[in-house]
Short mmCIF file of C-alpha atoms and ligand atoms in Angstrom, two decimals:
data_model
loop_
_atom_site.label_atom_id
_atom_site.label_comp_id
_atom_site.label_asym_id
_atom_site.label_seq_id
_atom_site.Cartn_x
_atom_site.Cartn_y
_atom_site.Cartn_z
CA UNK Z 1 -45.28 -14.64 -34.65
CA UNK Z 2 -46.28 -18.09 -34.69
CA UNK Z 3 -44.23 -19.02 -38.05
CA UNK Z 4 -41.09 -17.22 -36.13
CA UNK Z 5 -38.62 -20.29 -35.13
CA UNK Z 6 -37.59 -20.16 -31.32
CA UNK Z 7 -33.70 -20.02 -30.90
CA UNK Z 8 -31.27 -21.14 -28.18
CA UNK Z 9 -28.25 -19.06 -28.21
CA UNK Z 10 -24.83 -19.75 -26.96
CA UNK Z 11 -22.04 -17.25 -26.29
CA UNK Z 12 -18.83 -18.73 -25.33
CA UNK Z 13 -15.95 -16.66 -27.08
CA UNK Z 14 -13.77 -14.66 -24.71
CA UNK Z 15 -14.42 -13.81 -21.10
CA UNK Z 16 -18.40 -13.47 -21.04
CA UNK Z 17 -20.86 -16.84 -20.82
CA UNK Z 18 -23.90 -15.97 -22.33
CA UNK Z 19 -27.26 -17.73 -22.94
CA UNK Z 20 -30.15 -16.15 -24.58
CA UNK Z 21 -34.18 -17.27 -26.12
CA UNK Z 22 -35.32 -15.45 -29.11
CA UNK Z 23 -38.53 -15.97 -30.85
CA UNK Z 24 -37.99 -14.80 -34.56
CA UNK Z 25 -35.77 -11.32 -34.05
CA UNK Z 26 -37.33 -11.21 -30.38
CA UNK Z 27 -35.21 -11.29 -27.19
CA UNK Z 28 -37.35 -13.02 -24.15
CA UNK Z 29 -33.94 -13.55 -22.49
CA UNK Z 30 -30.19 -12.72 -22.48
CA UNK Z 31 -28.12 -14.00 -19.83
CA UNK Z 32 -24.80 -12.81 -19.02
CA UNK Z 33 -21.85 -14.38 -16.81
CA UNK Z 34 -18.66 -11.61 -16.81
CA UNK Z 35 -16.15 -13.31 -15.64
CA UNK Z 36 -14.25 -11.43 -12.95
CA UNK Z 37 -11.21 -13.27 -12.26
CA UNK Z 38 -9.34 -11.94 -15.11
CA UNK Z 39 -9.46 -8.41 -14.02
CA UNK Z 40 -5.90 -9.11 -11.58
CA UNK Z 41 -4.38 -10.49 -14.22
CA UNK Z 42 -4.65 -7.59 -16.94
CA UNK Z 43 -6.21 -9.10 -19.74
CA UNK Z 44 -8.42 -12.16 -20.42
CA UNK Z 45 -6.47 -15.57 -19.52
CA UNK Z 46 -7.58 -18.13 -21.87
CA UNK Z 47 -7.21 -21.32 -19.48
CA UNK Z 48 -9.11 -19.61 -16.66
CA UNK Z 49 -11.68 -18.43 -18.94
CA UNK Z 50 -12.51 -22.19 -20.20
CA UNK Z 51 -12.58 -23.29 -16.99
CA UNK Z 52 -15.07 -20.49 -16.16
CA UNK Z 53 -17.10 -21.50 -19.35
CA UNK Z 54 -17.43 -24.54 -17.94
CA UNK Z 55 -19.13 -24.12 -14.66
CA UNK Z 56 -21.04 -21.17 -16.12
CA UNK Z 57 -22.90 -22.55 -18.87
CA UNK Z 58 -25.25 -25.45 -17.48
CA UNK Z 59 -26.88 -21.82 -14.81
CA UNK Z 60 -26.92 -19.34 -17.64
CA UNK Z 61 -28.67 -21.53 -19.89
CA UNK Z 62 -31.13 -22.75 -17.58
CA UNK Z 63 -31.77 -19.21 -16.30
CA UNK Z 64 -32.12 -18.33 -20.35
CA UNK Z 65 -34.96 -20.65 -20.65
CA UNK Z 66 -36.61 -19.87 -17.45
CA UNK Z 67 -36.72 -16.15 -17.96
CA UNK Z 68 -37.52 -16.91 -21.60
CA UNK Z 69 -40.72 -19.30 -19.99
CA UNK Z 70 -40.06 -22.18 -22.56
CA UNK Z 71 -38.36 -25.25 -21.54
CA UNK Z 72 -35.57 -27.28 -24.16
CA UNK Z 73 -38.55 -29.47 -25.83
CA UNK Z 74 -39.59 -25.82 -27.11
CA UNK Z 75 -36.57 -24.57 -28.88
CA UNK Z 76 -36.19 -25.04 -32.97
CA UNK Z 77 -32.78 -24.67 -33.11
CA UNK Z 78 -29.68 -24.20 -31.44
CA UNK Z 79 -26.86 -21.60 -32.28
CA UNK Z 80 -23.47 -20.46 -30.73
CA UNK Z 81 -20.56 -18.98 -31.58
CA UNK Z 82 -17.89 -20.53 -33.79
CA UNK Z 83 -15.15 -17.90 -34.10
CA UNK Z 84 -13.21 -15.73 -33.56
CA UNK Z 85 -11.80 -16.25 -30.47
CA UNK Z 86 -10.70 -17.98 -27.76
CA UNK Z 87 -10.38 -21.87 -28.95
CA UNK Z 88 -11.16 -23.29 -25.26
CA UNK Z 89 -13.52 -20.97 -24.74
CA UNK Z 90 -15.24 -21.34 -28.13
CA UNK Z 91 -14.52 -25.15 -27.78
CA UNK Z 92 -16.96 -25.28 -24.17
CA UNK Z 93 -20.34 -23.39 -26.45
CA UNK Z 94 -20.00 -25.51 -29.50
CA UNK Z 95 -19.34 -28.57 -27.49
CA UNK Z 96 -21.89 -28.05 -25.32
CA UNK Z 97 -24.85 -27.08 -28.50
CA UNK Z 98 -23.76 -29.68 -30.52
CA UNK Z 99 -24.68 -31.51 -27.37
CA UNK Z 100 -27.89 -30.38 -27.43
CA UNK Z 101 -28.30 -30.27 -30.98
CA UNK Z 102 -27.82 -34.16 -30.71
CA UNK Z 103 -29.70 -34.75 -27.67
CA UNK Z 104 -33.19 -32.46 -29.00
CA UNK Z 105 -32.78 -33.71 -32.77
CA UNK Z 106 -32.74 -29.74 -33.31
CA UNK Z 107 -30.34 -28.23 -35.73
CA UNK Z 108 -27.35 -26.69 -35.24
CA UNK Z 109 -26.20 -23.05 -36.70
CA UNK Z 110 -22.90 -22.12 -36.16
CA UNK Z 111 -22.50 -18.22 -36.32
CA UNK Z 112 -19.68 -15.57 -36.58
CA UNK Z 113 -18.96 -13.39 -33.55
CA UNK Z 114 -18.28 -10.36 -35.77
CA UNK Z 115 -21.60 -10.59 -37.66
CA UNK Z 116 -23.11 -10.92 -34.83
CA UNK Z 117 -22.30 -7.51 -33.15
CA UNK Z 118 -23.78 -5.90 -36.04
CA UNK Z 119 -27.05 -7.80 -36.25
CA UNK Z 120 -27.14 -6.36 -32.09
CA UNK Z 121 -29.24 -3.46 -34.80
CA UNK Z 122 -31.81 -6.39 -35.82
CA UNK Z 123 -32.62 -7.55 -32.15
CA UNK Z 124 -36.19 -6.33 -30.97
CA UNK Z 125 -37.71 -5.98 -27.87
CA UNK Z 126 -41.45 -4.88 -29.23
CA UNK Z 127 -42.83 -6.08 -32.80
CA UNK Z 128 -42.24 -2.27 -34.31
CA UNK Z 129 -38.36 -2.03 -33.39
CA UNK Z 130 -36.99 0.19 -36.07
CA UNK Z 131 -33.55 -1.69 -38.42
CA UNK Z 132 -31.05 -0.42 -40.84
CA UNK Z 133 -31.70 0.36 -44.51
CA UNK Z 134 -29.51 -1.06 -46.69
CA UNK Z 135 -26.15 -0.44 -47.70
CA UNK Z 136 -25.28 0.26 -44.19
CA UNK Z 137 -22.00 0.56 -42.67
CA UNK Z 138 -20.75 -0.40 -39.73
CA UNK Z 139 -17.79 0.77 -37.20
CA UNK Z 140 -17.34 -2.62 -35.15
CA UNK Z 141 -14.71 -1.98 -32.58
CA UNK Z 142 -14.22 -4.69 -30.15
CA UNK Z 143 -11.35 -6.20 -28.24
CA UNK Z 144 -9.96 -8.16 -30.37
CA UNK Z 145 -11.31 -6.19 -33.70
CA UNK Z 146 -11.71 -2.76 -35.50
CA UNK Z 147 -13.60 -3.00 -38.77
CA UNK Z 148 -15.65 -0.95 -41.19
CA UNK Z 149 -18.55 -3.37 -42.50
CA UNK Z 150 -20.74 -2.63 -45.75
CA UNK Z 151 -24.02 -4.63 -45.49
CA UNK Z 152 -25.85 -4.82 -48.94
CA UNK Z 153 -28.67 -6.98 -46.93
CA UNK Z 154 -28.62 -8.80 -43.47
CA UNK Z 155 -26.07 -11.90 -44.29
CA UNK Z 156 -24.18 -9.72 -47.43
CA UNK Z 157 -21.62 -8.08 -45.70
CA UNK Z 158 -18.27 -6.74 -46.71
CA UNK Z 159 -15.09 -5.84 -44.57
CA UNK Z 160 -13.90 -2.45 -46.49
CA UNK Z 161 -11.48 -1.36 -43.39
CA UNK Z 162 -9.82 -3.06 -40.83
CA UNK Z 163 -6.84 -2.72 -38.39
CA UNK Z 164 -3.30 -3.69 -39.22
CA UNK Z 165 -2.04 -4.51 -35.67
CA UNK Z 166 -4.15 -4.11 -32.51
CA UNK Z 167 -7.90 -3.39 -32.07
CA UNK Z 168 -9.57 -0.04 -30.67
CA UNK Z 169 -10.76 -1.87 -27.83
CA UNK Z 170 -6.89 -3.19 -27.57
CA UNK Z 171 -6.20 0.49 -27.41
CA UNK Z 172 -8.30 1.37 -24.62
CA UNK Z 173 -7.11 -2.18 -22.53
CA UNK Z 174 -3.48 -1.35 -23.09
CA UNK Z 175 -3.60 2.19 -22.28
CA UNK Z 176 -5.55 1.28 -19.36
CA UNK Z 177 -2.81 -0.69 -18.00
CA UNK Z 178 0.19 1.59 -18.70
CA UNK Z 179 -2.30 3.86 -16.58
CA UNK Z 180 -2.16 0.93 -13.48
CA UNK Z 181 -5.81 0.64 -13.91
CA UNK Z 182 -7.75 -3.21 -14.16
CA UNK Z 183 -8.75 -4.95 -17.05
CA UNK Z 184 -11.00 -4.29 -19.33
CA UNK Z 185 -10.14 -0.56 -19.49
CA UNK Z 186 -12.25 0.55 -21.99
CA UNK Z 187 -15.29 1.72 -19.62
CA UNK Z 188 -12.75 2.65 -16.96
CA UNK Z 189 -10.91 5.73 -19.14
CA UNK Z 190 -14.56 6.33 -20.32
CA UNK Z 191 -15.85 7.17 -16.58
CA UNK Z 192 -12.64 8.89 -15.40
CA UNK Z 193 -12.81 10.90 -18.96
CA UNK Z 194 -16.27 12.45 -18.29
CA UNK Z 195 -14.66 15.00 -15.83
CA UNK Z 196 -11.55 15.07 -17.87
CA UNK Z 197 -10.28 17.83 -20.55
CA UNK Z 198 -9.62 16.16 -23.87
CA UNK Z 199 -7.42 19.11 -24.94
CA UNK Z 200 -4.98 19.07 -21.89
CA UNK Z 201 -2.79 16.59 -23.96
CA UNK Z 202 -1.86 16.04 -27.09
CA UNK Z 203 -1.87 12.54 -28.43
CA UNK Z 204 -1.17 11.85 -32.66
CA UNK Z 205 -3.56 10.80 -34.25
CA UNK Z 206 -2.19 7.74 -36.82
CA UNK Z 207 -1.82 8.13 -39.99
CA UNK Z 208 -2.92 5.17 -41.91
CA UNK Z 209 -4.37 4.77 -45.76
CA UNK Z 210 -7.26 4.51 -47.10
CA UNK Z 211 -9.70 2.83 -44.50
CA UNK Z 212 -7.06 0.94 -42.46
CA UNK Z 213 -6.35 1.72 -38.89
CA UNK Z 214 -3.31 1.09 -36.37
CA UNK Z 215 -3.58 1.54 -32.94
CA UNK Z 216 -0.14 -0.24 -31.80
CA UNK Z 217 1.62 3.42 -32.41
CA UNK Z 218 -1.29 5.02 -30.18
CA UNK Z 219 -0.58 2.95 -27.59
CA UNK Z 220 3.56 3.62 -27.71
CA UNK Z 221 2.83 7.57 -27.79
CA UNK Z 222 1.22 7.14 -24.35
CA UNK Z 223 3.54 5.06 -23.04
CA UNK Z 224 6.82 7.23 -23.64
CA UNK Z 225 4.18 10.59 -22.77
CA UNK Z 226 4.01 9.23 -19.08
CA UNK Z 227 7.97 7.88 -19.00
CA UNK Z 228 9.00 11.39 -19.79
CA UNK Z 229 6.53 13.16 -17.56
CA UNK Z 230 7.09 10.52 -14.57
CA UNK Z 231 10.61 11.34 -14.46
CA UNK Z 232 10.27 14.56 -13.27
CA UNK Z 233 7.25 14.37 -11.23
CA UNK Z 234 6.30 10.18 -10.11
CA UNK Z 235 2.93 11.52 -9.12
CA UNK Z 236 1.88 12.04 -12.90
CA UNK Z 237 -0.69 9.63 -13.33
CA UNK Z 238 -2.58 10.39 -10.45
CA UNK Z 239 -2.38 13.95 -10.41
CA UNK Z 240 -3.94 13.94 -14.23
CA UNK Z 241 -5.15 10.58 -14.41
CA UNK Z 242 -8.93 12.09 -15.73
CA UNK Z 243 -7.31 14.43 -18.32
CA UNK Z 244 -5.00 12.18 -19.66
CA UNK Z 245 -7.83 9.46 -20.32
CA UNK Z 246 -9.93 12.61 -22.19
CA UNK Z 247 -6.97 13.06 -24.16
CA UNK Z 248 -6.32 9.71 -24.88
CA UNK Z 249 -9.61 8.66 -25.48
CA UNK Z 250 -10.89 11.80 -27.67
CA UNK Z 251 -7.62 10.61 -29.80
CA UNK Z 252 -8.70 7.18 -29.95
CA UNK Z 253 -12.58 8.27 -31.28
CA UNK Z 254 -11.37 11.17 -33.50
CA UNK Z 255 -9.65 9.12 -35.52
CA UNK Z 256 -12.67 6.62 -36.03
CA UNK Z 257 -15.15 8.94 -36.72
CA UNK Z 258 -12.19 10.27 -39.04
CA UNK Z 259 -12.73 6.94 -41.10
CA UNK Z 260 -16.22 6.30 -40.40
CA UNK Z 261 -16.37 9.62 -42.08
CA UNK Z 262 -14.13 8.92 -45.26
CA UNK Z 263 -15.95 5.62 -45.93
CA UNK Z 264 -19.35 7.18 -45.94
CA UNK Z 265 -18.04 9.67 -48.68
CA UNK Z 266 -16.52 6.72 -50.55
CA UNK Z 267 -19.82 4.09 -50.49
CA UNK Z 268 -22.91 6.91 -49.82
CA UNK Z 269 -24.70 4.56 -47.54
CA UNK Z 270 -28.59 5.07 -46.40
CA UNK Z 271 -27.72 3.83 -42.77
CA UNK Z 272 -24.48 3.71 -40.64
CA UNK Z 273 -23.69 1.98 -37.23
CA UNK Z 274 -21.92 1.40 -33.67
CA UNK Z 275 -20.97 -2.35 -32.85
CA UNK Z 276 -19.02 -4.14 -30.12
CA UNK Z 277 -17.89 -3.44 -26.81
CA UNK Z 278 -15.74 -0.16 -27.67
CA UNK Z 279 -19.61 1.03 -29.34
CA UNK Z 280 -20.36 1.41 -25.84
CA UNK Z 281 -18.13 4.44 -24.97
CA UNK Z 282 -19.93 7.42 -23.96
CA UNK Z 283 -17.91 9.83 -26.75
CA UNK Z 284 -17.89 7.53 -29.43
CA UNK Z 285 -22.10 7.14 -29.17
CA UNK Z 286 -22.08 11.09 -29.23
CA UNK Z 287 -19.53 11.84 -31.95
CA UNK Z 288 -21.29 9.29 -34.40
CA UNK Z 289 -24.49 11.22 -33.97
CA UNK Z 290 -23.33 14.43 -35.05
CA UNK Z 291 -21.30 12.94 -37.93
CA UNK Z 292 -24.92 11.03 -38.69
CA UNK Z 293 -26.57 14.86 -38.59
CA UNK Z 294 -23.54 16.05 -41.10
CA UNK Z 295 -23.68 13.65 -43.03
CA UNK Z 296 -27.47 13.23 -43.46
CA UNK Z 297 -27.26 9.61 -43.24
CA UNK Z 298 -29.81 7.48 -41.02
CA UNK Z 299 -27.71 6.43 -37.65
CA UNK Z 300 -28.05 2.93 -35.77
CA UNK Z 301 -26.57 3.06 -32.00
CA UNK Z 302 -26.88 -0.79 -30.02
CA UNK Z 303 -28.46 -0.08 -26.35
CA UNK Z 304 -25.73 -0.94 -23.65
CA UNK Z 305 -26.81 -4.27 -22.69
CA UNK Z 306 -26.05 -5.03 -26.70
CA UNK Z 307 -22.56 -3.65 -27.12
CA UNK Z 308 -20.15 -5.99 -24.99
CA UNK Z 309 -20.61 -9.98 -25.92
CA UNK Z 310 -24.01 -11.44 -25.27
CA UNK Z 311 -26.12 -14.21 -26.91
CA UNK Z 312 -29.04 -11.98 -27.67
CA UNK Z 313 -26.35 -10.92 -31.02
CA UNK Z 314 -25.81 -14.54 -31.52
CA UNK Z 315 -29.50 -15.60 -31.39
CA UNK Z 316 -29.80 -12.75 -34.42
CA UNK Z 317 -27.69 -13.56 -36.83
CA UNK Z 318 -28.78 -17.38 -36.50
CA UNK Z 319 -32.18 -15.94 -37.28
CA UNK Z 320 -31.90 -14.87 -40.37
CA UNK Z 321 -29.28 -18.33 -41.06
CA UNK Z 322 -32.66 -20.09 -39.88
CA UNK Z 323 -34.37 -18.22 -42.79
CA UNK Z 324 -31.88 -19.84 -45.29
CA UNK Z 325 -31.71 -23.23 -43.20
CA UNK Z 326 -28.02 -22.47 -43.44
CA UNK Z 327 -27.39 -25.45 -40.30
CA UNK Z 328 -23.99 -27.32 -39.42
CA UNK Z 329 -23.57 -30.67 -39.19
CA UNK Z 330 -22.21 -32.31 -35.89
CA UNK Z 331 -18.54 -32.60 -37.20
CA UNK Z 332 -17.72 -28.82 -37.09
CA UNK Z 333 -15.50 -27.28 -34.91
CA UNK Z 334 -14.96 -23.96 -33.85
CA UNK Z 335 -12.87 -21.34 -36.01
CA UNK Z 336 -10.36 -19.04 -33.56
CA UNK Z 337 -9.16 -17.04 -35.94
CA UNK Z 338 -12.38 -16.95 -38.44
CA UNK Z 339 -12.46 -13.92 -40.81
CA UNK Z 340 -15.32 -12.95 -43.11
O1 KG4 B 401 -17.08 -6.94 -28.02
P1 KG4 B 401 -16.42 -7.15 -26.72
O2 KG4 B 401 -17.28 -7.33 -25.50
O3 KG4 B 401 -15.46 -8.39 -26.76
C1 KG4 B 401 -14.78 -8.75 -27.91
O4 KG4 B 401 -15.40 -9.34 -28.82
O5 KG4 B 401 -13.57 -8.40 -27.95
O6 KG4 B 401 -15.43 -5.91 -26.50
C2 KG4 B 401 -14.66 -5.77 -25.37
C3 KG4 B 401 -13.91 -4.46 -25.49
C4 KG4 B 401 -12.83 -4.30 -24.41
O7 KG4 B 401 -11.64 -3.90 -25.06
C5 KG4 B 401 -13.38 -3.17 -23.55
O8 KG4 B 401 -12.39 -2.40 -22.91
C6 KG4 B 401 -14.16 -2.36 -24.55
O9 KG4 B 401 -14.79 -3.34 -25.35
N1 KG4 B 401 -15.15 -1.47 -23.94
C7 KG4 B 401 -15.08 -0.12 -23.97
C8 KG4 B 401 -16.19 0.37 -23.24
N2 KG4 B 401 -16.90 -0.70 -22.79
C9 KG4 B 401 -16.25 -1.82 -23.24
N3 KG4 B 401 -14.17 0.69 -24.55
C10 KG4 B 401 -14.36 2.01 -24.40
N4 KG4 B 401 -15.38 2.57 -23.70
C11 KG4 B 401 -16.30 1.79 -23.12
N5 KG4 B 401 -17.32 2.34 -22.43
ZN1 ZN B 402 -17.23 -9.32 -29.14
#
């Protein structure tokens, strides 16, 4: 343990300021500021969600390293998010560790917010935490992305399936609000869905090739569903608002599990895996486990406090960057619309 560097991580992408000590893989804190005020809006408002950044990050890091027991003078190195995502938003993290970076004479590692949801599977809480075997592949399905990852080893890691238009967590957000319920959706349809029936509705599932996805049509099919049914009774929604989010969302995790499926035929991986927010839906978690028992592959699910954006994911992948001294220099600046 002594040999294992101790890492300051920075989360500043979209709507969640997070701040987070690791020592080697290990979390001794993960801090996390939601920020509320976008939830009248809809969706996430990128000016208001700087400006949140901003007064959030000076607390949630100094509550990082006091529940983490170290003080700055401790840390090795300091990592945060570069991209994707919000450029003010990302522009308040980097700003503020290249700050610190500078002030500490500590490097700096940059890291990729979609890497990092899958290395949520390498974070440990005790020294016997169980990871992947390699190839693994991941489902990450977050707001703004919907991927199928093959990992050959921690940092080798290859998008084989993506989404042409909007993301599965887009899916839930949007359907959500066509619904006239808050932003972010996602967990809302999944609660009013538990006492739901997914087979009151019927909802088509897209047809897409190979490992691609689309969820823009998904979205559209729900739409005109409630126009038609509105018309001739306005009390729709709220007379089958639980079985229309089973419906909706058993379509939405079929036809993931559907792919997750197809690309485990096509690559024959030892491991597979859940990652980003939409990896905490309650269906999803159970669906992947019984194509896991099917399938006879090993399966990797994040615990909750993992799934949406935190640091802890951050701190990770900047661990095993550490290993490779893989640092930035102080001229960088963040990537929105980084792909890997
Ligand atoms: O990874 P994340 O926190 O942020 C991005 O990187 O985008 O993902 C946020 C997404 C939102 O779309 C949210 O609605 C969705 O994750 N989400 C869920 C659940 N919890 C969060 N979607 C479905 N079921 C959930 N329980
Ligand atoms: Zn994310």
């Amino acid at each position: 343990m002594t040999n294992s560097p101790i890492i300051l991580a920075i989360e500043s992408s979209c709507d969640e300021t997070s701040a987070a000590v690791l020592i080697g893989r290990q979390v001794r804190s993960n801090i996390i500021a939601s920020q509320k005020i976008h939830e009248k809006y809809g969706g996430v408002v990128p000016e208001l969600a700087s400006r949140a950044h901003q007064s959030n990050i000076i607390p949630v890091v100094s509550q990082a390293l006091e529940e983490a027991e170290i003080v700055l003078s401790d840390v090795d190195a300091i990592a945060c998010t570069s991209g994707p995502g919000l450029l003010g938003a990302l522009l308040v993290g980097v700003s503020f560790a290249k700050s610190l970076s500078l002030a500490l004479g500590k490097p700096l590692i940059l890291v990729d917010h979609m890497k990092a949801h899958i290395h949520a599977h390498f974070i440990s809480r005790s020294e016997n935490t169980e990871t992947p075997s390699f190839p693994m592949l991941c489902l990450t399905v977050s707001g703004g992305h919907t991927q199928i990852v093959k990992l050959s080893s921690e940092l080798e890691m290859e998008v084989v399936g993506k989404t042409l238009d909007d993301a599965a967590g887009e899916a839930f957000d949007k359907g959500a609000k066509i619904l006239g319920l808050p932003y972010p959706g996602g967990p809302l349809i999944d609660k009013l869905a538990q006492t739901g029936d997914p087979n009151k509705f019927q909802f088509t599932i897209p047809e897409t090739q190979g490992l691609s996805f689309s969820f823009s049509g998904l979205k559209t099919n729900l739409l005109y569903f409630i126009q038609k049914n509105q018309k001739m009774n306005e009390d729709f929604v709220e007379q089958n608002l639980a079985d229309i989010c089973a419906s909706y969302q058993s379509t939405i995790v079929r036809y993931l599990i559907q792919k997750l499926s197809k690309s485990i035929d096509q690559f024959n991986p030892e491991s597979i895996g859940l990652a980003g927010g939409v990896s905490a839906n309650s269906l999803l978690r159970q669906e992947i486990i019984k194509l896991s028992e099917k399938k006879r592959v090993r399966v990797f699910i994040p615990t909750l406090e993992f799934t949406t954006d935190n640091a802890a994911m951050i701190g990770a992948t900047a661990y095993f960057m550490h290993k490779e001294n893989n640092f930035s220099d102080l001229s960088v600046t963040p990537n929105p619309r980084a792909i890997f």
